Amino acid sequence: MQPLAGQDLLHTQPHPMHWLATATAVSAVVAAASFIQPPDATATTTHGTKTGRHVTAAPDPAKVTFPVNCGPNRLDVAKQTSGDLDGDGTTETVAVVRCHSETGTPPSGIFVLAQPTDPKAAPRVVATLLAPSQRLTVQDFALQRGEISATLLGYSTLDVPRCCPDVHRSAKWQWKDGKFIQSELPAGASTEGA
């Protein structure tokens, strides 16, 4: 016997329980698929830029040979931050380094690091913003909107006790015309952030 037009059979009528069972089954398949990956799969993140170039990973200061002679002491990376400093679509790292000391605060150096074109090579120092030979220490350090800023502490003469720096300068560096340009920040400007 043929059903009449417009008449539904009981087993063809969807019930809320049918929809719930279907949604649960689809969710289980999607969840299971997210756990099944090839053994060599790794998570990676790539970002494009306005020019369509690939943004590189930030250079690791631990892999860099800095132009600092610490004698028998190790070199410490005191602070670091990363960003695209020159607008070329690659990420650079700015590192504040100093020789390790159990007492006192040795002078700091501020260096800009970049990834080499050879992916197997170590990152390299591409700019020295503050050399340890200037005998200044870095107190506050930040990178905001492509500008590196720091509070620099030092001593006006050799007669000033090494515990109490009497020179306090706020400085900033920014990439302009193919190089980093240093300028003094106005008195009272904040350099907090990194």
Short mmCIF file of C-alpha atoms in Angstrom, two decimals:
data_model
loop_
_atom_site.label_atom_id
_atom_site.label_comp_id
_atom_site.label_asym_id
_atom_site.label_seq_id
_atom_site.Cartn_x
_atom_site.Cartn_y
_atom_site.Cartn_z
CA MET A 1 0.00 0.00 0.00
CA GLN A 2 1.35 3.42 -0.96
CA PRO A 3 1.15 6.21 1.58
CA LEU A 4 -1.01 9.12 0.62
CA ALA A 5 0.65 12.32 -0.51
CA GLY A 6 1.48 14.50 2.47
CA GLN A 7 1.26 11.65 4.95
CA ASP A 8 4.52 10.92 6.88
CA LEU A 9 5.53 7.55 8.21
CA LEU A 10 6.45 7.48 11.88
CA HIS A 11 10.05 6.41 11.28
CA THR A 12 10.68 9.37 8.91
CA GLN A 13 9.65 12.08 11.34
CA PRO A 14 12.69 13.76 13.00
CA HIS A 15 12.59 14.17 16.75
CA PRO A 16 14.83 16.40 18.91
CA MET A 17 16.60 13.28 20.12
CA HIS A 18 17.66 12.47 16.52
CA TRP A 19 19.22 15.95 16.13
CA LEU A 20 21.01 15.63 19.46
CA ALA A 21 22.45 12.22 18.53
CA THR A 22 23.63 13.55 15.15
CA ALA A 23 25.28 16.64 16.71
CA THR A 24 27.02 14.46 19.31
CA ALA A 25 28.35 12.09 16.65
CA VAL A 26 29.69 14.95 14.49
CA SER A 27 31.36 16.57 17.52
CA ALA A 28 33.04 13.29 18.45
CA VAL A 29 34.44 12.88 14.92
CA VAL A 30 35.82 16.45 14.89
CA ALA A 31 37.38 16.03 18.35
CA ALA A 32 38.99 12.71 17.41
CA ALA A 33 40.42 14.22 14.22
CA SER A 34 42.12 16.98 16.21
CA PHE A 35 44.09 14.40 18.22
CA ILE A 36 45.20 12.32 15.25
CA GLN A 37 48.32 13.87 13.69
CA PRO A 38 51.44 12.60 11.94
CA PRO A 39 54.27 11.82 14.39
CA ASP A 40 56.46 14.67 13.08
CA ALA A 41 53.73 17.35 13.18
CA THR A 42 54.60 20.54 15.05
CA ALA A 43 52.62 23.67 15.72
CA THR A 44 53.80 26.68 13.75
CA THR A 45 52.51 30.19 13.41
CA THR A 46 53.20 32.38 10.44
CA HIS A 47 52.10 35.92 9.94
CA GLY A 48 52.10 37.88 6.76
CA THR A 49 52.99 41.52 6.42
CA LYS A 50 51.78 44.22 4.11
CA THR A 51 54.49 43.15 1.70
CA GLY A 52 53.48 39.49 1.98
CA ARG A 53 56.80 38.42 3.54
CA HIS A 54 57.05 35.79 6.25
CA VAL A 55 57.63 37.05 9.81
CA THR A 56 60.58 35.20 11.31
CA ALA A 57 60.93 33.90 14.82
CA ALA A 58 62.63 36.23 17.26
CA PRO A 59 66.40 35.69 17.52
CA ASP A 60 67.40 33.86 20.71
CA PRO A 61 70.07 35.77 22.69
CA ALA A 62 71.30 32.49 24.20
CA LYS A 63 72.62 31.52 20.74
CA VAL A 64 74.55 34.75 20.13
CA THR A 65 78.22 35.54 20.70
CA PHE A 66 78.16 39.11 22.02
CA PRO A 67 81.15 41.44 21.58
CA VAL A 68 81.68 41.62 25.35
CA ASN A 69 84.74 40.35 27.24
CA CYS A 70 83.75 39.09 30.68
CA GLY A 71 87.05 37.34 31.46
CA PRO A 72 86.35 34.29 33.63
CA ASN A 73 82.75 35.36 34.35
CA ARG A 74 79.77 34.36 32.25
CA LEU A 75 77.66 36.82 30.27
CA ASP A 76 74.10 37.33 31.55
CA VAL A 77 71.15 38.40 29.39
CA ALA A 78 69.47 40.70 31.91
CA LYS A 79 66.49 41.74 29.74
CA GLN A 80 65.19 41.15 26.26
CA THR A 81 62.29 42.09 24.02
CA SER A 82 61.41 41.47 20.38
CA GLY A 83 59.62 43.21 17.53
CA ASP A 84 59.99 44.45 13.97
CA LEU A 85 62.28 47.43 14.54
CA ASP A 86 63.02 48.44 10.96
CA GLY A 87 59.70 47.67 9.25
CA ASP A 88 61.10 44.94 6.99
CA GLY A 89 58.66 42.26 8.16
CA THR A 90 61.24 40.32 10.22
CA THR A 91 61.47 40.16 14.00
CA GLU A 92 64.54 41.48 15.76
CA THR A 93 65.49 41.03 19.42
CA VAL A 94 66.92 43.74 21.66
CA ALA A 95 69.01 42.30 24.48
CA VAL A 96 70.47 43.96 27.57
CA VAL A 97 73.57 42.01 28.62
CA ARG A 98 76.21 42.35 31.32
CA CYS A 99 78.97 40.31 32.87
CA HIS A 100 77.85 38.16 35.78
CA SER A 101 78.76 39.47 39.22
CA GLU A 102 77.81 38.26 42.68
CA THR A 103 78.18 41.81 44.02
CA GLY A 104 77.58 45.19 42.46
CA THR A 105 76.08 46.01 39.09
CA PRO A 106 78.46 45.73 36.16
CA PRO A 107 77.98 47.98 33.10
CA SER A 108 75.34 46.93 30.58
CA GLY A 109 75.34 46.63 26.83
CA ILE A 110 72.26 46.93 24.61
CA PHE A 111 72.44 44.97 21.36
CA VAL A 112 70.03 44.42 18.44
CA LEU A 113 69.96 40.85 17.10
CA ALA A 114 68.69 39.55 13.77
CA GLN A 115 68.21 36.14 12.23
CA PRO A 116 70.68 35.35 9.45
CA THR A 117 69.50 34.41 5.98
CA ASP A 118 70.90 30.90 6.53
CA PRO A 119 68.39 29.14 8.83
CA LYS A 120 71.17 26.90 10.26
CA ALA A 121 73.35 29.84 11.34
CA ALA A 122 73.17 31.49 14.76
CA PRO A 123 71.53 34.90 15.18
CA ARG A 124 73.92 37.83 14.88
CA VAL A 125 74.46 41.24 16.45
CA VAL A 126 73.47 43.89 13.89
CA ALA A 127 73.69 47.01 16.08
CA THR A 128 75.21 48.11 19.38
CA LEU A 129 72.98 50.71 21.02
CA LEU A 130 74.96 50.91 24.28
CA ALA A 131 78.45 49.49 24.68
CA PRO A 132 79.56 48.23 28.12
CA SER A 133 82.64 50.46 27.71
CA GLN A 134 80.32 53.46 28.27
CA ARG A 135 80.06 52.25 31.90
CA LEU A 136 76.29 52.71 32.20
CA THR A 137 73.71 50.31 33.58
CA VAL A 138 70.19 49.84 32.27
CA GLN A 139 67.42 50.21 34.82
CA ASP A 140 64.16 50.42 32.84
CA PHE A 141 63.86 49.03 29.35
CA ALA A 142 60.94 48.93 26.88
CA LEU A 143 60.03 48.49 23.23
CA GLN A 144 56.88 50.29 22.09
CA ARG A 145 55.82 51.09 18.51
CA GLY A 146 59.31 50.45 17.17
CA GLU A 147 61.04 52.67 19.76
CA ILE A 148 63.48 51.25 22.28
CA SER A 149 63.68 53.24 25.51
CA ALA A 150 65.81 52.83 28.61
CA THR A 151 66.83 54.59 31.79
CA LEU A 152 70.62 54.68 31.98
CA LEU A 153 72.48 55.03 35.28
CA GLY A 154 76.12 56.00 35.71
CA TYR A 155 78.71 58.00 37.60
CA SER A 156 79.92 61.52 36.90
CA THR A 157 83.42 60.93 38.32
CA LEU A 158 85.53 58.13 39.80
CA ASP A 159 85.04 59.77 43.22
CA VAL A 160 81.31 58.91 43.31
CA PRO A 161 80.71 55.75 45.42
CA ARG A 162 79.89 52.77 43.19
CA CYS A 163 76.75 52.11 45.23
CA CYS A 164 75.08 55.35 44.31
CA PRO A 165 74.90 56.36 40.64
CA ASP A 166 74.54 60.12 40.27
CA VAL A 167 73.87 60.19 36.51
CA HIS A 168 70.32 59.32 35.40
CA ARG A 169 69.47 59.62 31.70
CA SER A 170 66.46 58.48 29.74
CA ALA A 171 67.28 57.58 26.15
CA LYS A 172 65.46 56.16 23.16
CA TRP A 173 66.56 54.61 19.90
CA GLN A 174 64.55 54.41 16.69
CA TRP A 175 65.33 53.11 13.20
CA LYS A 176 65.53 56.04 10.75
CA ASP A 177 67.28 56.40 7.40
CA GLY A 178 68.94 52.98 7.60
CA LYS A 179 70.34 53.22 11.15
CA PHE A 180 69.38 53.53 14.80
CA ILE A 181 69.19 57.13 15.96
CA GLN A 182 69.56 57.85 19.70
CA SER A 183 67.80 60.73 21.37
CA GLU A 184 67.21 61.82 24.95
CA LEU A 185 63.72 61.51 26.37
CA PRO A 186 62.20 64.53 28.12
CA ALA A 187 62.71 64.64 31.88
CA GLY A 188 60.11 62.58 33.71
CA ALA A 189 59.29 60.35 30.68
CA SER A 190 58.42 56.78 31.60
CA THR A 191 60.43 53.89 30.16
CA GLU A 192 58.63 51.09 31.96
CA GLY A 193 57.33 48.11 30.02
CA ALA A 194 59.82 45.30 29.47
#
